[in-house]
PDB file of C-alpha atoms in Angstrom:
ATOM      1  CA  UNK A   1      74.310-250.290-109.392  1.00 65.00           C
ATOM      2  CA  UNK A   2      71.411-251.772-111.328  1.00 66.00           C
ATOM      3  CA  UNK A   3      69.318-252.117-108.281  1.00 74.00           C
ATOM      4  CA  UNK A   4      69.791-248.880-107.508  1.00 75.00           C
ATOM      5  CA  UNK A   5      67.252-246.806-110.416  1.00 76.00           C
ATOM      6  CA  UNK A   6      68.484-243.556-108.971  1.00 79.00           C
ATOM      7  CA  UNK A   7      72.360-244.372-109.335  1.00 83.00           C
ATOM      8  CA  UNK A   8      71.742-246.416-112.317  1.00 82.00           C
ATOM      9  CA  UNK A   9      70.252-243.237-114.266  1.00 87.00           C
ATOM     10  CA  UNK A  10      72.652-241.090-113.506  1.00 89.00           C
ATOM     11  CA  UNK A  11      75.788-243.461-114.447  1.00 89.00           C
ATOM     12  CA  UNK A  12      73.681-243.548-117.846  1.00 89.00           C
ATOM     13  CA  UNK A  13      73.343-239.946-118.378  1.00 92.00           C
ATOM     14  CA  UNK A  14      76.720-239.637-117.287  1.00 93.00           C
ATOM     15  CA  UNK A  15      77.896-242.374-119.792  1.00 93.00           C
ATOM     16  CA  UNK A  16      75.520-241.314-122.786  1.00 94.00           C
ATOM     17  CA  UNK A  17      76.455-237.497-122.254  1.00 95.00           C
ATOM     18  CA  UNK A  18      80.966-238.977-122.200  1.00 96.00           C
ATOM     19  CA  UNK A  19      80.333-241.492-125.426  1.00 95.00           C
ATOM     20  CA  UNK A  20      78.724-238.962-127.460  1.00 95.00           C
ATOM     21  CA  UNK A  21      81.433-236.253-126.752  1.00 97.00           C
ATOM     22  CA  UNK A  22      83.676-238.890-127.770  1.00 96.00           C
ATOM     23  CA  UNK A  23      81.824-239.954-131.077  1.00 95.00           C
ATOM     24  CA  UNK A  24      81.505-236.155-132.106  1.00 95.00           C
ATOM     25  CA  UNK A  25      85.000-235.437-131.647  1.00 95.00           C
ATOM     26  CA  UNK A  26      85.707-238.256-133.670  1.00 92.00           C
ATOM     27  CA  UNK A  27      83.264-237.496-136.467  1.00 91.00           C
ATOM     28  CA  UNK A  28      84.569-234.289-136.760  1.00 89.00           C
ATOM     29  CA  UNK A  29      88.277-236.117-136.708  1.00 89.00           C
ATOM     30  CA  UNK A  30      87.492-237.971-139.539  1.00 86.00           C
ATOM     31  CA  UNK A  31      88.584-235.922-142.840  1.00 81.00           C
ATOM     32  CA  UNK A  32      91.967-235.333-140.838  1.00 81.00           C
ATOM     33  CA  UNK A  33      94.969-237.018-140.373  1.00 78.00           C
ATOM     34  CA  UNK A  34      94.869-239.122-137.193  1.00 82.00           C
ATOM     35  CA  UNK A  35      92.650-241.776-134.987  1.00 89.00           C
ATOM     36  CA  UNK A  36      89.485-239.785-136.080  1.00 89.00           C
ATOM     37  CA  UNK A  37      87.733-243.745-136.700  1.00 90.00           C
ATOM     38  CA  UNK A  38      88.970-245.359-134.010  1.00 93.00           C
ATOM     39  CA  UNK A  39      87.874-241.927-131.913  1.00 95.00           C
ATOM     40  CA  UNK A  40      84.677-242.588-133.851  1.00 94.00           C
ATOM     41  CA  UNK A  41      84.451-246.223-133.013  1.00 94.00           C
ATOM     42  CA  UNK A  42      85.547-245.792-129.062  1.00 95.00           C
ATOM     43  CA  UNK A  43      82.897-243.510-128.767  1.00 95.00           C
ATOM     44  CA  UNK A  44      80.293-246.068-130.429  1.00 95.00           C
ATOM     45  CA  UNK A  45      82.570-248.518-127.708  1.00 94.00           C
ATOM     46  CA  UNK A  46      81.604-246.448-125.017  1.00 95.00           C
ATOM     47  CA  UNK A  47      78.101-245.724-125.716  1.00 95.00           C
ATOM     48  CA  UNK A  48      77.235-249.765-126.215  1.00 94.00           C
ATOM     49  CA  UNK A  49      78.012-250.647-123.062  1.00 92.00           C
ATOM     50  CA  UNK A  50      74.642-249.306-122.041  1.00 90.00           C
ATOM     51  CA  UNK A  51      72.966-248.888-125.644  1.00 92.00           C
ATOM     52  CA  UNK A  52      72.129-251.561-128.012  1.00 93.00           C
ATOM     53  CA  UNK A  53      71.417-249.294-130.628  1.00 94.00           C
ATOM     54  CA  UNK A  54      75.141-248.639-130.353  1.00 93.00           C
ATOM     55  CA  UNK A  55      76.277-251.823-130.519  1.00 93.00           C
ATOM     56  CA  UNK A  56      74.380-251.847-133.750  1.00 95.00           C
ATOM     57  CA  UNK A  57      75.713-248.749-135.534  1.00 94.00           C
ATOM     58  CA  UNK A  58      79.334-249.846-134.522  1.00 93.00           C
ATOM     59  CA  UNK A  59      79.427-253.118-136.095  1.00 94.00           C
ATOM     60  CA  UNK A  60      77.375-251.313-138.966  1.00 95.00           C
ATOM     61  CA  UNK A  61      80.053-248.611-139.327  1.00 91.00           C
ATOM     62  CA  UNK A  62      83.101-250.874-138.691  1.00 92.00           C
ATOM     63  CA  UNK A  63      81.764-252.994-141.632  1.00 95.00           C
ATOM     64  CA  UNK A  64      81.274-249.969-143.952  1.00 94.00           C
ATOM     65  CA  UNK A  65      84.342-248.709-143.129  1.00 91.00           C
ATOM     66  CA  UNK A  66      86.368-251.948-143.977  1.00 95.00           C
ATOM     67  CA  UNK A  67      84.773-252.186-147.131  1.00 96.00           C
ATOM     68  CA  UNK A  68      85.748-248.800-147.854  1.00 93.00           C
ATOM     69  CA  UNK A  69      89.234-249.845-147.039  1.00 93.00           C
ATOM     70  CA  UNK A  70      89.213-252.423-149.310  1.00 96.00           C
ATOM     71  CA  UNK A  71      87.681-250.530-152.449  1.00 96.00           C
ATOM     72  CA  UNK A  72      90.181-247.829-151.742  1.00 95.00           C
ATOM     73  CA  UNK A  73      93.347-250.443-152.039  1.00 95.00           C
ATOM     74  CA  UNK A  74      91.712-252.389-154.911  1.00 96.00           C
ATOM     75  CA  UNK A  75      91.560-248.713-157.062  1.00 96.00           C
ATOM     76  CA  UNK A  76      94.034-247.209-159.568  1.00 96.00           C
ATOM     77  CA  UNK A  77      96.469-244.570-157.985  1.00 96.00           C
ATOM     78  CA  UNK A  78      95.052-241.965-159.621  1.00 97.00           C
ATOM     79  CA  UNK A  79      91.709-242.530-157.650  1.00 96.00           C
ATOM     80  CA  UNK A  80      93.860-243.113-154.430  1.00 96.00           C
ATOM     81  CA  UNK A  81      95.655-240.203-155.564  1.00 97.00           C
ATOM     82  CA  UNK A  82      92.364-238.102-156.048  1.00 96.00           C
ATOM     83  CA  UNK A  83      91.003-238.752-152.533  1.00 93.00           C
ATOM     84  CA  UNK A  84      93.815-238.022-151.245  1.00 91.00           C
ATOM     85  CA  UNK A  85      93.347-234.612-152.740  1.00 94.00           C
ATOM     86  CA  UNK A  86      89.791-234.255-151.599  1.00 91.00           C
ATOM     87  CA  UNK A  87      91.054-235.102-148.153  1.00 88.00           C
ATOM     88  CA  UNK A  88      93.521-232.059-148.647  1.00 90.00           C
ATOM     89  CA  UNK A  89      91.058-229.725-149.787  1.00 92.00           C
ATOM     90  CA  UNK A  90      88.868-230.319-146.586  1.00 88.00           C
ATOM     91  CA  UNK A  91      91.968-230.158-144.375  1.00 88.00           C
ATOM     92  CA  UNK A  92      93.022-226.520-145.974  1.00 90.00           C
ATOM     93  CA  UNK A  93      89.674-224.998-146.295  1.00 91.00           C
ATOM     94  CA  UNK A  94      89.062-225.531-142.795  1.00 88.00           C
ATOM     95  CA  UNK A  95      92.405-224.380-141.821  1.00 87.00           C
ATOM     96  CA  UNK A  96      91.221-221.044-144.048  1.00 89.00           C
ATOM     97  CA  UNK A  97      88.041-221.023-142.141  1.00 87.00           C
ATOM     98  CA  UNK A  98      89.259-221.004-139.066  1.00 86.00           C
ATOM     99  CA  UNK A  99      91.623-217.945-139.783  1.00 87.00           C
ATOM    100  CA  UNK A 100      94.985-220.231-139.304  1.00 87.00           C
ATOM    101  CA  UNK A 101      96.388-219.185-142.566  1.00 88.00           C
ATOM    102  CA  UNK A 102      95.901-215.187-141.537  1.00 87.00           C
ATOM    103  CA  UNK A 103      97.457-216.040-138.251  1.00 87.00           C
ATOM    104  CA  UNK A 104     100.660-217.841-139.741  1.00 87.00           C
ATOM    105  CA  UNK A 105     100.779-215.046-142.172  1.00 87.00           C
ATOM    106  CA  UNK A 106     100.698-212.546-139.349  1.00 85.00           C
ATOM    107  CA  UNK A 107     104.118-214.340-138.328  1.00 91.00           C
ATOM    108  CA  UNK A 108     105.296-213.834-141.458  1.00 90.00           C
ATOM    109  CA  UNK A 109     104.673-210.070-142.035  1.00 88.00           C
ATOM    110  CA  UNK A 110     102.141-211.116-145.246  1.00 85.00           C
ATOM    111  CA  UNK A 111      98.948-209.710-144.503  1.00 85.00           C
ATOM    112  CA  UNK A 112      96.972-210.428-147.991  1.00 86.00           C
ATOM    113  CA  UNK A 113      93.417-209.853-147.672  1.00 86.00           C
ATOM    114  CA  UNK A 114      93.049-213.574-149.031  1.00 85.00           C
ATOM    115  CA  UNK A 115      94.148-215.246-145.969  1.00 86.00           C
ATOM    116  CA  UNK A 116      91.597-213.493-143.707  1.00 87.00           C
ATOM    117  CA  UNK A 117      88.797-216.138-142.558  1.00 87.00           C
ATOM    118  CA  UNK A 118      85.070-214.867-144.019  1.00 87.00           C
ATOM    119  CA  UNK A 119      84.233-216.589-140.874  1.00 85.00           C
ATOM    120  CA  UNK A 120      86.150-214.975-138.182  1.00 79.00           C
ATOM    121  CA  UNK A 121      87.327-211.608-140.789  1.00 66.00           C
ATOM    122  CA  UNK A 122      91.129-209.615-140.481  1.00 60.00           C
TER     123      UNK A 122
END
């Protein structure tokens, strides 16, 4: 394929355009329960087959994320505790955002102004 410039462009743009669709779904994974690192880190994967910057940033980001890892076990509950809570937050207020809480309140028969989405309104 590498002798080939035309085919070997394409299977680049073609791989570059598939690994970053896979890193931003995993970025935007990552403040939510599940694989949004590894999603992160496959996309990374993906892209460094072709991209040594890639290679680069993985190993950079698989380091920093170890370490944070390890801080997090080495702290007191209460800080465990408290990202935990931060990670909650994000989860609900983008829930909120995205009008899920009106919606499951529509099931319901509550319709409180409250749960409407600013975003998406009643």
């Amino acid at each position: 394929m590498r002798s080939k410039p035309g085919l070997n462009i394409t299977y680049r743009v073609v791989l570059g355009v598939f690994g970053t669709a896979v890193l931003l779904a995993g970025i935007l994974m990552i403040p939510y329960p599940g694989p949004g690192w590894l999603v992160v880190f496959a996309g990374l994967g993906i892209l460094a087959t072709e991209f040594h910057w890639a290679h680069r940033v993985n190993k950079f980001a698989k380091r920093h994320y170890q370490r944070w890892v390890r801080w997090l076990g080495r702290q007191h509950l209460a800080t465990k505790l408290a990202v935990m809570g931060a990670t909650c937050l994000v989860v609900l207020t983008t829930l909120w955002l995205l009008g899920l809480f009106n919606t499951a309140g529509g099931w319901l028969g509550l319709h409180w102004t409250w749960l409407a989405s600013p975003l998406f309104g009643p």
